[in-house]
Structure formats: structure tokens, C-alpha cells
PDB file of C-alpha atoms in Angstrom:
ATOM      1  CA  MET A   1     238.353 220.446 195.292  1.00 92.00           C
ATOM      2  CA  LYS A   2     239.310 222.672 192.405  1.00 94.00           C
ATOM      3  CA  ALA A   3     241.745 221.943 189.598  1.00 96.00           C
ATOM      4  CA  LYS A   4     243.286 224.710 187.591  1.00 97.00           C
ATOM      5  CA  VAL A   5     244.501 223.735 184.139  1.00 98.00           C
ATOM      6  CA  TYR A   6     246.869 225.894 182.147  1.00 98.00           C
ATOM      7  CA  VAL A   7     247.215 225.045 178.452  1.00 98.00           C
ATOM      8  CA  THR A   8     250.034 226.748 176.572  1.00 96.00           C
ATOM      9  CA  LEU A   9     251.471 226.494 173.066  1.00 96.00           C
ATOM     10  CA  LYS A  10     254.672 224.485 172.753  1.00 95.00           C
ATOM     11  CA  GLU A  11     257.839 226.306 171.930  1.00 92.00           C
ATOM     12  CA  GLY A  12     258.351 226.803 168.217  1.00 89.00           C
ATOM     13  CA  VAL A  13     254.622 226.695 167.416  1.00 92.00           C
ATOM     14  CA  LEU A  14     253.576 229.976 165.786  1.00 89.00           C
ATOM     15  CA  ASP A  15     251.095 231.980 167.804  1.00 93.00           C
ATOM     16  CA  PRO A  16     249.501 234.594 165.503  1.00 91.00           C
ATOM     17  CA  GLN A  17     247.206 235.808 168.316  1.00 92.00           C
ATOM     18  CA  GLY A  18     250.221 236.370 170.585  1.00 94.00           C
ATOM     19  CA  SER A  19     252.026 238.238 167.780  1.00 93.00           C
ATOM     20  CA  ALA A  20     249.016 240.495 167.220  1.00 93.00           C
ATOM     21  CA  VAL A  21     248.748 241.309 170.928  1.00 95.00           C
ATOM     22  CA  MET A  22     252.474 241.985 171.074  1.00 96.00           C
ATOM     23  CA  GLY A  23     252.120 244.383 168.139  1.00 94.00           C
ATOM     24  CA  ALA A  24     249.357 246.196 169.970  1.00 95.00           C
ATOM     25  CA  LEU A  25     251.395 246.455 173.202  1.00 96.00           C
ATOM     26  CA  LYS A  26     254.363 247.823 171.253  1.00 95.00           C
ATOM     27  CA  SER A  27     252.169 250.424 169.553  1.00 94.00           C
ATOM     28  CA  MET A  28     250.989 251.439 173.073  1.00 96.00           C
ATOM     29  CA  ARG A  29     254.679 252.013 173.848  1.00 95.00           C
ATOM     30  CA  PHE A  30     255.180 249.039 176.115  1.00 96.00           C
ATOM     31  CA  SER A  31     258.471 248.599 174.350  1.00 94.00           C
ATOM     32  CA  GLU A  32     259.912 246.161 176.889  1.00 96.00           C
ATOM     33  CA  VAL A  33     257.609 243.386 175.660  1.00 96.00           C
ATOM     34  CA  SER A  34     259.649 240.973 173.563  1.00 94.00           C
ATOM     35  CA  ASP A  35     257.151 238.097 173.153  1.00 94.00           C
ATOM     36  CA  VAL A  36     253.543 237.247 173.939  1.00 96.00           C
ATOM     37  CA  ARG A  37     252.158 233.715 173.970  1.00 96.00           C
ATOM     38  CA  ILE A  38     248.407 233.177 174.445  1.00 96.00           C
ATOM     39  CA  GLY A  39     247.116 230.077 176.155  1.00 96.00           C
ATOM     40  CA  LYS A  40     243.989 228.845 177.939  1.00 97.00           C
ATOM     41  CA  PHE A  41     243.081 228.702 181.582  1.00 98.00           C
ATOM     42  CA  MET A  42     240.379 226.319 182.845  1.00 98.00           C
ATOM     43  CA  GLU A  43     238.933 225.812 186.316  1.00 97.00           C
ATOM     44  CA  LEU A  44     237.428 222.428 187.077  1.00 97.00           C
ATOM     45  CA  GLU A  45     235.233 221.872 190.145  1.00 96.00           C
ATOM     46  CA  LEU A  46     235.734 218.273 191.249  1.00 95.00           C
ATOM     47  CA  ASP A  47     233.638 216.067 193.505  1.00 93.00           C
ATOM     48  CA  ALA A  48     236.605 214.233 194.894  1.00 88.00           C
ATOM     49  CA  ASP A  49     238.752 214.079 198.015  1.00 83.00           C
ATOM     50  CA  SER A  50     242.021 212.506 197.029  1.00 85.00           C
ATOM     51  CA  LYS A  51     244.387 214.792 195.209  1.00 86.00           C
ATOM     52  CA  GLU A  52     246.532 211.814 194.224  1.00 87.00           C
ATOM     53  CA  SER A  53     243.826 209.942 192.360  1.00 88.00           C
ATOM     54  CA  GLU A  54     242.396 213.147 190.873  1.00 93.00           C
ATOM     55  CA  GLU A  55     245.824 214.115 189.554  1.00 94.00           C
ATOM     56  CA  ARG A  56     245.764 211.009 187.385  1.00 94.00           C
ATOM     57  CA  ARG A  57     242.232 211.674 186.205  1.00 95.00           C
ATOM     58  CA  VAL A  58     242.781 215.353 185.411  1.00 97.00           C
ATOM     59  CA  THR A  59     245.964 214.383 183.540  1.00 97.00           C
ATOM     60  CA  ASP A  60     243.818 211.944 181.564  1.00 96.00           C
ATOM     61  CA  MET A  61     241.328 214.772 180.823  1.00 97.00           C
ATOM     62  CA  CYS A  62     244.194 216.931 179.533  1.00 98.00           C
ATOM     63  CA  GLU A  63     245.639 214.208 177.363  1.00 97.00           C
ATOM     64  CA  LYS A  64     242.287 213.251 175.889  1.00 95.00           C
ATOM     65  CA  LEU A  65     240.424 216.528 175.548  1.00 96.00           C
ATOM     66  CA  LEU A  66     241.647 219.695 177.260  1.00 97.00           C
ATOM     67  CA  ALA A  67     244.955 219.979 175.371  1.00 97.00           C
ATOM     68  CA  ASN A  68     246.120 218.884 171.928  1.00 96.00           C
ATOM     69  CA  THR A  69     249.564 217.562 172.725  1.00 95.00           C
ATOM     70  CA  VAL A  70     250.669 217.933 169.108  1.00 94.00           C
ATOM     71  CA  ILE A  71     250.928 221.673 169.727  1.00 95.00           C
ATOM     72  CA  GLU A  72     250.134 222.286 173.409  1.00 97.00           C
ATOM     73  CA  ASN A  73     251.598 221.673 176.866  1.00 97.00           C
ATOM     74  CA  TYR A  74     249.498 221.636 180.009  1.00 98.00           C
ATOM     75  CA  ARG A  75     250.061 222.213 183.699  1.00 97.00           C
ATOM     76  CA  ILE A  76     247.669 221.299 186.567  1.00 97.00           C
ATOM     77  CA  GLU A  77     247.322 222.910 189.972  1.00 96.00           C
ATOM     78  CA  PHE A  78     244.996 221.867 192.779  1.00 94.00           C
ATOM     79  CA  GLU A  79     243.475 223.989 195.489  1.00 88.00           C
TER      80      GLU A  79
ATOM     81  CA  MET B   1     228.064 201.793 146.624  1.00 87.00           C
ATOM     82  CA  LYS B   2     226.691 204.004 149.343  1.00 96.00           C
ATOM     83  CA  PHE B   3     227.950 207.277 150.853  1.00 98.00           C
ATOM     84  CA  GLY B   4     227.272 208.275 154.446  1.00 98.00           C
ATOM     85  CA  ILE B   5     227.486 211.903 155.602  1.00 98.00           C
ATOM     86  CA  ILE B   6     228.076 212.379 159.296  1.00 98.00           C
ATOM     87  CA  VAL B   7     225.938 215.102 160.855  1.00 98.00           C
ATOM     88  CA  PHE B   8     227.269 216.684 164.041  1.00 97.00           C
ATOM     89  CA  PRO B   9     225.401 219.423 165.881  1.00 96.00           C
ATOM     90  CA  GLY B  10     226.832 222.437 164.068  1.00 96.00           C
ATOM     91  CA  SER B  11     227.703 220.788 160.746  1.00 97.00           C
ATOM     92  CA  ASN B  12     226.600 223.101 157.965  1.00 96.00           C
ATOM     93  CA  CYS B  13     227.986 221.662 154.737  1.00 97.00           C
ATOM     94  CA  ASP B  14     226.229 218.312 155.134  1.00 97.00           C
ATOM     95  CA  HIS B  15     223.451 219.316 152.786  1.00 98.00           C
ATOM     96  CA  ASP B  16     225.913 220.565 150.134  1.00 97.00           C
ATOM     97  CA  CYS B  17     227.715 217.207 150.217  1.00 98.00           C
ATOM     98  CA  TYR B  18     224.418 215.300 150.082  1.00 98.00           C
ATOM     99  CA  HIS B  19     223.193 217.387 147.143  1.00 98.00           C
ATOM    100  CA  VAL B  20     226.398 216.902 145.152  1.00 98.00           C
ATOM    101  CA  ILE B  21     226.680 213.158 145.746  1.00 98.00           C
ATOM    102  CA  LYS B  22     222.971 212.494 145.083  1.00 98.00           C
ATOM    103  CA  HIS B  23     222.028 214.978 142.401  1.00 97.00           C
ATOM    104  CA  VAL B  24     225.265 215.745 140.592  1.00 97.00           C
ATOM    105  CA  PHE B  25     226.739 212.229 140.706  1.00 97.00           C
ATOM    106  CA  GLY B  26     223.563 210.174 141.147  1.00 97.00           C
ATOM    107  CA  GLN B  27     225.006 208.050 143.963  1.00 97.00           C
ATOM    108  CA  PRO B  28     223.116 206.571 146.918  1.00 97.00           C
ATOM    109  CA  VAL B  29     223.760 208.672 150.053  1.00 98.00           C
ATOM    110  CA  GLU B  30     222.349 208.946 153.560  1.00 98.00           C
ATOM    111  CA  TYR B  31     222.844 211.230 156.511  1.00 98.00           C
ATOM    112  CA  VAL B  32     224.300 209.602 159.659  1.00 98.00           C
ATOM    113  CA  TRP B  33     223.419 211.333 162.898  1.00 97.00           C
ATOM    114  CA  HIS B  34     226.353 211.705 165.302  1.00 96.00           C
ATOM    115  CA  LYS B  35     224.678 209.463 167.890  1.00 96.00           C
ATOM    116  CA  SER B  36     224.717 206.465 165.524  1.00 96.00           C
ATOM    117  CA  ASP B  37     227.153 203.737 166.547  1.00 94.00           C
ATOM    118  CA  THR B  38     227.281 201.725 163.322  1.00 95.00           C
ATOM    119  CA  LEU B  39     228.281 202.404 159.738  1.00 97.00           C
ATOM    120  CA  ASP B  40     227.237 199.055 158.339  1.00 95.00           C
ATOM    121  CA  GLY B  41     226.434 199.151 154.640  1.00 95.00           C
ATOM    122  CA  PHE B  42     228.440 202.266 153.783  1.00 97.00           C
ATOM    123  CA  ASP B  43     231.360 202.334 151.370  1.00 96.00           C
ATOM    124  CA  CYS B  44     232.510 205.902 151.921  1.00 98.00           C
ATOM    125  CA  ILE B  45     232.048 208.216 154.893  1.00 98.00           C
ATOM    126  CA  VAL B  46     232.123 211.987 154.555  1.00 98.00           C
ATOM    127  CA  LEU B  47     232.818 214.305 157.518  1.00 98.00           C
ATOM    128  CA  PRO B  48     231.434 217.630 156.269  1.00 98.00           C
ATOM    129  CA  GLY B  49     232.336 221.219 157.007  1.00 97.00           C
ATOM    130  CA  GLY B  50     230.785 223.380 159.668  1.00 96.00           C
ATOM    131  CA  PHE B  51     231.306 224.275 163.302  1.00 95.00           C
ATOM    132  CA  SER B  52     230.702 221.023 165.158  1.00 95.00           C
ATOM    133  CA  TYR B  53     229.834 221.702 168.814  1.00 93.00           C
ATOM    134  CA  GLY B  54     230.515 225.380 168.178  1.00 92.00           C
ATOM    135  CA  ASP B  55     234.201 224.510 167.722  1.00 92.00           C
ATOM    136  CA  TYR B  56     234.528 225.199 171.441  1.00 93.00           C
ATOM    137  CA  LEU B  57     237.904 224.468 173.047  1.00 94.00           C
ATOM    138  CA  ARG B  58     239.521 223.630 169.661  1.00 94.00           C
ATOM    139  CA  THR B  59     238.030 222.939 166.273  1.00 95.00           C
ATOM    140  CA  GLY B  60     236.883 219.333 166.103  1.00 94.00           C
ATOM    141  CA  ALA B  61     237.974 218.625 169.692  1.00 95.00           C
ATOM    142  CA  ILE B  62     234.534 217.774 171.063  1.00 95.00           C
ATOM    143  CA  ALA B  63     233.110 216.201 167.888  1.00 95.00           C
ATOM    144  CA  ARG B  64     235.766 213.561 167.976  1.00 93.00           C
ATOM    145  CA  PHE B  65     234.112 212.140 171.148  1.00 94.00           C
ATOM    146  CA  SER B  66     230.703 211.792 169.429  1.00 94.00           C
ATOM    147  CA  PRO B  67     229.492 208.179 169.575  1.00 94.00           C
ATOM    148  CA  VAL B  68     229.730 207.905 165.797  1.00 97.00           C
ATOM    149  CA  MET B  69     233.451 208.683 165.789  1.00 97.00           C
ATOM    150  CA  GLU B  70     234.253 205.355 167.405  1.00 97.00           C
ATOM    151  CA  ALA B  71     232.497 203.720 164.473  1.00 97.00           C
ATOM    152  CA  VAL B  72     234.353 205.977 162.006  1.00 98.00           C
ATOM    153  CA  VAL B  73     237.702 204.972 163.500  1.00 98.00           C
ATOM    154  CA  LYS B  74     236.800 201.264 163.264  1.00 97.00           C
ATOM    155  CA  PHE B  75     235.527 201.782 159.719  1.00 98.00           C
ATOM    156  CA  ALA B  76     238.794 203.502 158.724  1.00 98.00           C
ATOM    157  CA  GLU B  77     240.978 200.903 160.472  1.00 97.00           C
ATOM    158  CA  ALA B  78     239.183 198.191 158.495  1.00 97.00           C
ATOM    159  CA  GLY B  79     240.141 199.995 155.267  1.00 96.00           C
ATOM    160  CA  GLY B  80     236.919 201.945 154.772  1.00 97.00           C
ATOM    161  CA  ILE B  81     237.199 205.192 152.844  1.00 98.00           C
ATOM    162  CA  VAL B  82     236.801 208.378 154.865  1.00 98.00           C
ATOM    163  CA  ILE B  83     237.011 211.972 153.673  1.00 98.00           C
ATOM    164  CA  GLY B  84     236.956 215.045 155.876  1.00 98.00           C
ATOM    165  CA  ILE B  85     236.312 218.434 154.387  1.00 98.00           C
ATOM    166  CA  CYS B  86     237.192 221.604 156.365  1.00 98.00           C
ATOM    167  CA  ASN B  87     235.724 220.976 159.858  1.00 97.00           C
ATOM    168  CA  GLY B  88     235.739 217.272 158.906  1.00 98.00           C
ATOM    169  CA  PHE B  89     239.510 217.508 158.316  1.00 98.00           C
ATOM    170  CA  GLN B  90     239.909 219.138 161.765  1.00 98.00           C
ATOM    171  CA  VAL B  91     237.911 216.314 163.375  1.00 97.00           C
ATOM    172  CA  LEU B  92     240.068 213.675 161.605  1.00 98.00           C
ATOM    173  CA  THR B  93     243.238 215.222 162.999  1.00 98.00           C
ATOM    174  CA  GLU B  94     241.785 215.476 166.515  1.00 97.00           C
ATOM    175  CA  VAL B  95     240.745 211.829 166.477  1.00 97.00           C
ATOM    176  CA  GLY B  96     244.161 210.787 165.196  1.00 96.00           C
ATOM    177  CA  LEU B  97     243.184 209.320 161.822  1.00 98.00           C
ATOM    178  CA  LEU B  98     245.323 212.010 160.182  1.00 98.00           C
ATOM    179  CA  PRO B  99     248.498 213.564 161.605  1.00 98.00           C
ATOM    180  CA  GLY B 100     248.980 217.214 162.604  1.00 97.00           C
ATOM    181  CA  VAL B 101     246.534 219.933 163.553  1.00 97.00           C
ATOM    182  CA  LEU B 102     244.687 222.866 161.968  1.00 97.00           C
ATOM    183  CA  MET B 103     245.493 226.103 163.762  1.00 96.00           C
ATOM    184  CA  ARG B 104     244.178 229.685 163.625  1.00 95.00           C
ATOM    185  CA  ASN B 105     244.882 231.375 160.263  1.00 96.00           C
ATOM    186  CA  LYS B 106     248.054 233.486 160.309  1.00 94.00           C
ATOM    187  CA  GLU B 107     246.110 236.736 159.745  1.00 93.00           C
ATOM    188  CA  LEU B 108     243.522 235.701 162.371  1.00 93.00           C
ATOM    189  CA  LYS B 109     240.651 236.196 159.911  1.00 94.00           C
ATOM    190  CA  PHE B 110     237.956 233.950 158.553  1.00 97.00           C
ATOM    191  CA  ILE B 111     238.862 233.595 154.875  1.00 97.00           C
ATOM    192  CA  CYS B 112     236.195 232.868 152.260  1.00 97.00           C
ATOM    193  CA  GLU B 113     237.537 232.899 148.718  1.00 96.00           C
ATOM    194  CA  THR B 114     238.323 230.742 145.740  1.00 97.00           C
ATOM    195  CA  VAL B 115     241.978 229.671 145.725  1.00 97.00           C
ATOM    196  CA  SER B 116     244.253 227.862 143.313  1.00 98.00           C
ATOM    197  CA  LEU B 117     245.547 224.491 144.432  1.00 98.00           C
ATOM    198  CA  SER B 118     248.156 222.183 142.987  1.00 98.00           C
ATOM    199  CA  VAL B 119     247.261 218.501 142.974  1.00 97.00           C
ATOM    200  CA  ASP B 120     250.543 216.988 144.068  1.00 96.00           C
ATOM    201  CA  ASN B 121     249.808 213.290 143.768  1.00 96.00           C
ATOM    202  CA  THR B 122     247.344 212.047 141.183  1.00 96.00           C
ATOM    203  CA  SER B 123     247.995 208.363 141.894  1.00 97.00           C
ATOM    204  CA  THR B 124     245.476 208.098 144.735  1.00 97.00           C
ATOM    205  CA  ARG B 125     241.842 207.037 144.898  1.00 97.00           C
ATOM    206  CA  PHE B 126     240.996 210.650 145.798  1.00 98.00           C
ATOM    207  CA  THR B 127     242.790 212.388 142.981  1.00 97.00           C
ATOM    208  CA  SER B 128     243.210 210.035 140.010  1.00 97.00           C
ATOM    209  CA  GLU B 129     240.814 212.039 137.859  1.00 96.00           C
ATOM    210  CA  TYR B 130     243.059 215.121 138.140  1.00 96.00           C
ATOM    211  CA  LYS B 131     245.808 213.494 136.042  1.00 94.00           C
ATOM    212  CA  GLY B 132     246.885 215.963 133.385  1.00 86.00           C
ATOM    213  CA  GLU B 133     245.083 218.822 135.104  1.00 81.00           C
ATOM    214  CA  GLU B 134     247.239 219.449 138.079  1.00 84.00           C
ATOM    215  CA  THR B 135     245.997 222.884 139.165  1.00 94.00           C
ATOM    216  CA  VAL B 136     242.407 223.491 140.260  1.00 97.00           C
ATOM    217  CA  SER B 137     240.284 226.345 141.642  1.00 97.00           C
ATOM    218  CA  ILE B 138     238.288 225.446 144.740  1.00 97.00           C
ATOM    219  CA  PRO B 139     236.854 227.713 147.482  1.00 98.00           C
ATOM    220  CA  ILE B 140     238.074 227.815 151.070  1.00 98.00           C
ATOM    221  CA  ALA B 141     236.011 229.070 154.018  1.00 97.00           C
ATOM    222  CA  HIS B 142     237.703 228.798 157.369  1.00 97.00           C
ATOM    223  CA  ALA B 143     239.277 230.607 160.315  1.00 96.00           C
ATOM    224  CA  ASP B 144     241.354 227.664 161.505  1.00 97.00           C
ATOM    225  CA  GLY B 145     243.051 226.157 158.459  1.00 97.00           C
ATOM    226  CA  SER B 146     246.742 226.647 159.126  1.00 97.00           C
ATOM    227  CA  TYR B 147     248.143 223.103 158.905  1.00 98.00           C
ATOM    228  CA  TYR B 148     250.871 222.360 161.420  1.00 97.00           C
ATOM    229  CA  ALA B 149     252.812 219.227 162.307  1.00 96.00           C
ATOM    230  CA  ASP B 150     256.293 218.672 163.657  1.00 95.00           C
ATOM    231  CA  ALA B 151     259.206 218.564 161.209  1.00 95.00           C
ATOM    232  CA  GLU B 152     259.438 214.766 161.338  1.00 97.00           C
ATOM    233  CA  THR B 153     255.748 214.319 160.479  1.00 98.00           C
ATOM    234  CA  ILE B 154     256.003 216.835 157.628  1.00 98.00           C
ATOM    235  CA  LYS B 155     259.030 215.033 156.215  1.00 98.00           C
ATOM    236  CA  GLU B 156     257.204 211.712 156.393  1.00 98.00           C
ATOM    237  CA  LEU B 157     254.156 213.207 154.602  1.00 98.00           C
ATOM    238  CA  GLU B 158     256.320 214.745 151.890  1.00 98.00           C
ATOM    239  CA  ASP B 159     258.552 211.691 151.405  1.00 98.00           C
ATOM    240  CA  SER B 160     255.573 209.408 150.970  1.00 98.00           C
ATOM    241  CA  SER B 161     253.719 211.839 148.623  1.00 98.00           C
ATOM    242  CA  ARG B 162     250.832 212.104 151.041  1.00 98.00           C
ATOM    243  CA  VAL B 163     250.319 215.812 150.507  1.00 98.00           C
ATOM    244  CA  LEU B 164     247.541 215.749 147.924  1.00 98.00           C
ATOM    245  CA  PHE B 165     246.642 219.448 147.664  1.00 98.00           C
ATOM    246  CA  ARG B 166     248.730 222.595 148.143  1.00 98.00           C
ATOM    247  CA  TYR B 167     247.882 226.312 147.979  1.00 98.00           C
ATOM    248  CA  ALA B 168     249.624 227.427 144.782  1.00 98.00           C
ATOM    249  CA  THR B 169     249.707 229.963 141.965  1.00 97.00           C
ATOM    250  CA  PRO B 170     247.494 229.229 138.946  1.00 95.00           C
ATOM    251  CA  GLU B 171     250.657 227.751 137.429  1.00 94.00           C
ATOM    252  CA  GLY B 172     250.922 225.338 140.305  1.00 94.00           C
ATOM    253  CA  VAL B 173     253.812 226.890 142.255  1.00 96.00           C
ATOM    254  CA  ALA B 174     253.438 226.882 146.051  1.00 96.00           C
ATOM    255  CA  THR B 175     254.712 230.325 147.050  1.00 97.00           C
ATOM    256  CA  LYS B 176     254.485 232.170 150.357  1.00 96.00           C
ATOM    257  CA  GLU B 177     252.350 234.850 148.719  1.00 97.00           C
ATOM    258  CA  VAL B 178     249.519 232.493 147.824  1.00 97.00           C
ATOM    259  CA  ASN B 179     249.520 230.672 151.182  1.00 98.00           C
ATOM    260  CA  PRO B 180     246.244 232.063 152.600  1.00 97.00           C
ATOM    261  CA  ASN B 181     246.463 230.762 156.142  1.00 97.00           C
ATOM    262  CA  GLY B 182     250.090 230.039 157.045  1.00 96.00           C
ATOM    263  CA  SER B 183     249.988 226.278 156.516  1.00 98.00           C
ATOM    264  CA  VAL B 184     253.348 224.538 156.689  1.00 97.00           C
ATOM    265  CA  ASN B 185     254.566 223.870 153.091  1.00 98.00           C
ATOM    266  CA  ASN B 186     251.264 225.378 151.813  1.00 98.00           C
ATOM    267  CA  ILE B 187     249.539 222.096 152.731  1.00 98.00           C
ATOM    268  CA  ALA B 188     245.783 222.126 151.973  1.00 98.00           C
ATOM    269  CA  GLY B 189     245.007 218.401 151.967  1.00 98.00           C
ATOM    270  CA  ILE B 190     246.672 215.156 153.025  1.00 98.00           C
ATOM    271  CA  MET B 191     245.963 211.413 153.257  1.00 98.00           C
ATOM    272  CA  ASN B 192     246.922 208.710 155.761  1.00 98.00           C
ATOM    273  CA  ALA B 193     249.572 206.096 155.195  1.00 98.00           C
ATOM    274  CA  GLY B 194     246.930 203.488 154.258  1.00 98.00           C
ATOM    275  CA  GLY B 195     245.602 205.725 151.453  1.00 97.00           C
ATOM    276  CA  ASN B 196     242.005 205.387 152.626  1.00 98.00           C
ATOM    277  CA  VAL B 197     241.558 208.513 154.817  1.00 98.00           C
ATOM    278  CA  MET B 198     241.831 212.016 153.345  1.00 98.00           C
ATOM    279  CA  GLY B 199     241.316 215.455 154.763  1.00 98.00           C
ATOM    280  CA  MET B 200     241.322 218.850 153.025  1.00 98.00           C
ATOM    281  CA  MET B 201     240.442 222.433 154.025  1.00 98.00           C
ATOM    282  CA  PRO B 202     239.070 223.535 150.581  1.00 98.00           C
ATOM    283  CA  HIS B 203     235.463 222.656 149.732  1.00 98.00           C
ATOM    284  CA  PRO B 204     235.240 220.477 146.580  1.00 98.00           C
ATOM    285  CA  GLU B 205     231.483 220.114 147.081  1.00 98.00           C
ATOM    286  CA  ARG B 206     231.108 223.826 146.425  1.00 97.00           C
ATOM    287  CA  ALA B 207     232.844 223.471 143.082  1.00 97.00           C
ATOM    288  CA  CYS B 208     230.873 220.792 141.272  1.00 97.00           C
ATOM    289  CA  GLU B 209     228.415 222.816 139.191  1.00 97.00           C
ATOM    290  CA  SER B 210     229.293 225.512 136.631  1.00 95.00           C
ATOM    291  CA  GLU B 211     226.501 227.733 138.018  1.00 94.00           C
ATOM    292  CA  LEU B 212     228.578 228.037 141.161  1.00 91.00           C
ATOM    293  CA  GLY B 213     231.687 229.236 139.368  1.00 90.00           C
ATOM    294  CA  SER B 214     233.891 226.136 139.220  1.00 93.00           C
ATOM    295  CA  THR B 215     233.598 222.455 138.485  1.00 97.00           C
ATOM    296  CA  ASP B 216     237.108 221.653 139.671  1.00 97.00           C
ATOM    297  CA  GLY B 217     235.823 219.823 142.722  1.00 97.00           C
ATOM    298  CA  ARG B 218     234.239 217.159 140.565  1.00 97.00           C
ATOM    299  CA  GLY B 219     237.522 215.342 140.069  1.00 97.00           C
ATOM    300  CA  LEU B 220     237.644 214.365 143.723  1.00 98.00           C
ATOM    301  CA  PHE B 221     234.189 212.758 143.726  1.00 97.00           C
ATOM    302  CA  GLU B 222     234.754 211.180 140.290  1.00 97.00           C
ATOM    303  CA  SER B 223     238.059 209.673 141.490  1.00 97.00           C
ATOM    304  CA  LEU B 224     236.344 208.291 144.592  1.00 96.00           C
ATOM    305  CA  ILE B 225     233.391 206.874 142.682  1.00 96.00           C
ATOM    306  CA  ASN B 226     235.686 205.243 140.103  1.00 95.00           C
ATOM    307  CA  SER B 227     237.792 203.667 142.847  1.00 94.00           C
ATOM    308  CA  LEU B 228     234.691 202.311 144.568  1.00 91.00           C
ATOM    309  CA  VAL B 229     233.289 200.894 141.330  1.00 88.00           C
ATOM    310  CA  ALA B 230     236.639 199.269 140.614  1.00 82.00           C
ATOM    311  CA  GLY B 231     236.508 197.844 144.159  1.00 67.00           C
TER     312      GLY B 231
END
């Protein structure tokens, strides 16, 4: 089983990397871009069968290590 | 009184801290490897600067799960004195001994320069020796030093005078222009509510000998040593 974890900055938290990338896109004349937020994407290979119990464990992983919930949100997908 | 300096894989200011505590201040000090699970016999624990575990994922995020960090948390909860400098500050926020988080600098660059700081509260065991000398010059060297916490946490820190150091002009005014990294309210160093855990991004251990350009970091170690002698 594979878990995909998306970690994104919470709303209102400044993202200087996103701002720099947006500046670059604008200078490349992609003028329709009004905001860029940069996050992290992680793929976890899991030796497990039950999505239900793994959901709890991957949530635990996110809370403890993969995200810093002071500034970040996370989202988990299984496949 | 004995100091312990935690050594993570990737710490690189551990020797500077050891040198200053032992040779400048003549205090007993030992290194503590990150696999140690006890801090018995120590009076003050220093988490030094560096790039623990390569700073992968987030600065300090992996170091905070080192075996020794459980002992550091217990030590702090029992009232033991803990200071975190630079990467050590980042580890202290990740482990929850200090609030907030250190984020990427606003200009996205690693900044290595001497900055002016205001000392905003000189009635603490970390800063008492700065009384009457409320601006200091101390170097910074970091890529992730932009202090952030939610508005409620910032208010609590400010209301309880727990912001100890702020990026400021040489006259001690915290302006936007002298904020090197984008920290909220120019915050450079804070302490916990119990007054026994302190974290700061600037490096006082690099400013303790006149040969190195500044002795303004001495006040921090002198304050600490005085408070430990006084018990």
C-alpha cells in the first residue's frame, strides 16, 4: 500500500519561496498567476493491508514528524 | 556547576560553545552525545548551532526525536536550565519546549553577519548582566531564522516580557529595515513561561573574545553562571 502525504503552509503564513516563484512566473509573462504556495509531497511505501488502521498511523506520523502543525496542514491519500 | 553540550550528528557549533564555557569562563563542561538518555549531574544544557540531521524535512525536526531529547524535556520540566542557540533554538521549538517555529529567511538567503540586538528584558537569568547595556552586537548565521507564531502566542510572549532579544538599530529600535530575516516583531530570542528555557538565533558564543570582534555575547554566559552560583 502507498500513502501520499501533501504538506502545505497554512493560510496567512508567509511563503517567501512561493513569492519568489510567483515573481519569476510573472517575469516570464504568466500574468494570470496571482499566488504561489510551495509545499511538500511525500510518498510512503507501507507494509500494511488495512487502510483504516494505517490512516490512523499515517495521521500520527504527520502530527509527530511529517508536518509542523504550527504552520502547516497535511492531507493523506492512499493507493 | 556543570554544563552539558548536546552533540547531534551535524552539530557544528558544539566546539565553540565548549571552548567558551571552558576556556573563557573556566566552567566544567562536557559533551553529551545524542544517544545518551540521561543528563544526571548537569546544571545547564546547551543545544548548539549546526545542521542536525542535515536539517532534512524541517530544521530541528529529526533531531527532536534523538534519544537525548527525551532527557532534555524531562530536565527542562524539572526546572533545569536549557539554552538553544540557532539550530538549538529550532530544535527547542520543534520539541515544544518553546513556542513558534523558525522559518526560511524572507530573502531566502543564508545570512552571516554581525547584527545589533536590543535586550528587551534584563530581569532574567539569561540576561541580567546586560542591565544598563541594552543593545549588543552579536553575529547571526542562518538560512531559517524567521520567527513565526500565531497572533495569540506572540501577544502572550510580548505581554509576559518573554522576548529577550530583538533585531534592532544600534540605538535599540526594532525597525523593519534592520530585521534581517522577516521575524515577527523582530524577535531574535525568547524564553519559556517558566523562565528556565531560552532560545536565540544569534550566536553569543562567537562574541566572547575581543579577538573575534565582539565580547557582547559574554553577558549571556555571565548571567547564566551568576544565576547558577546563586542557586
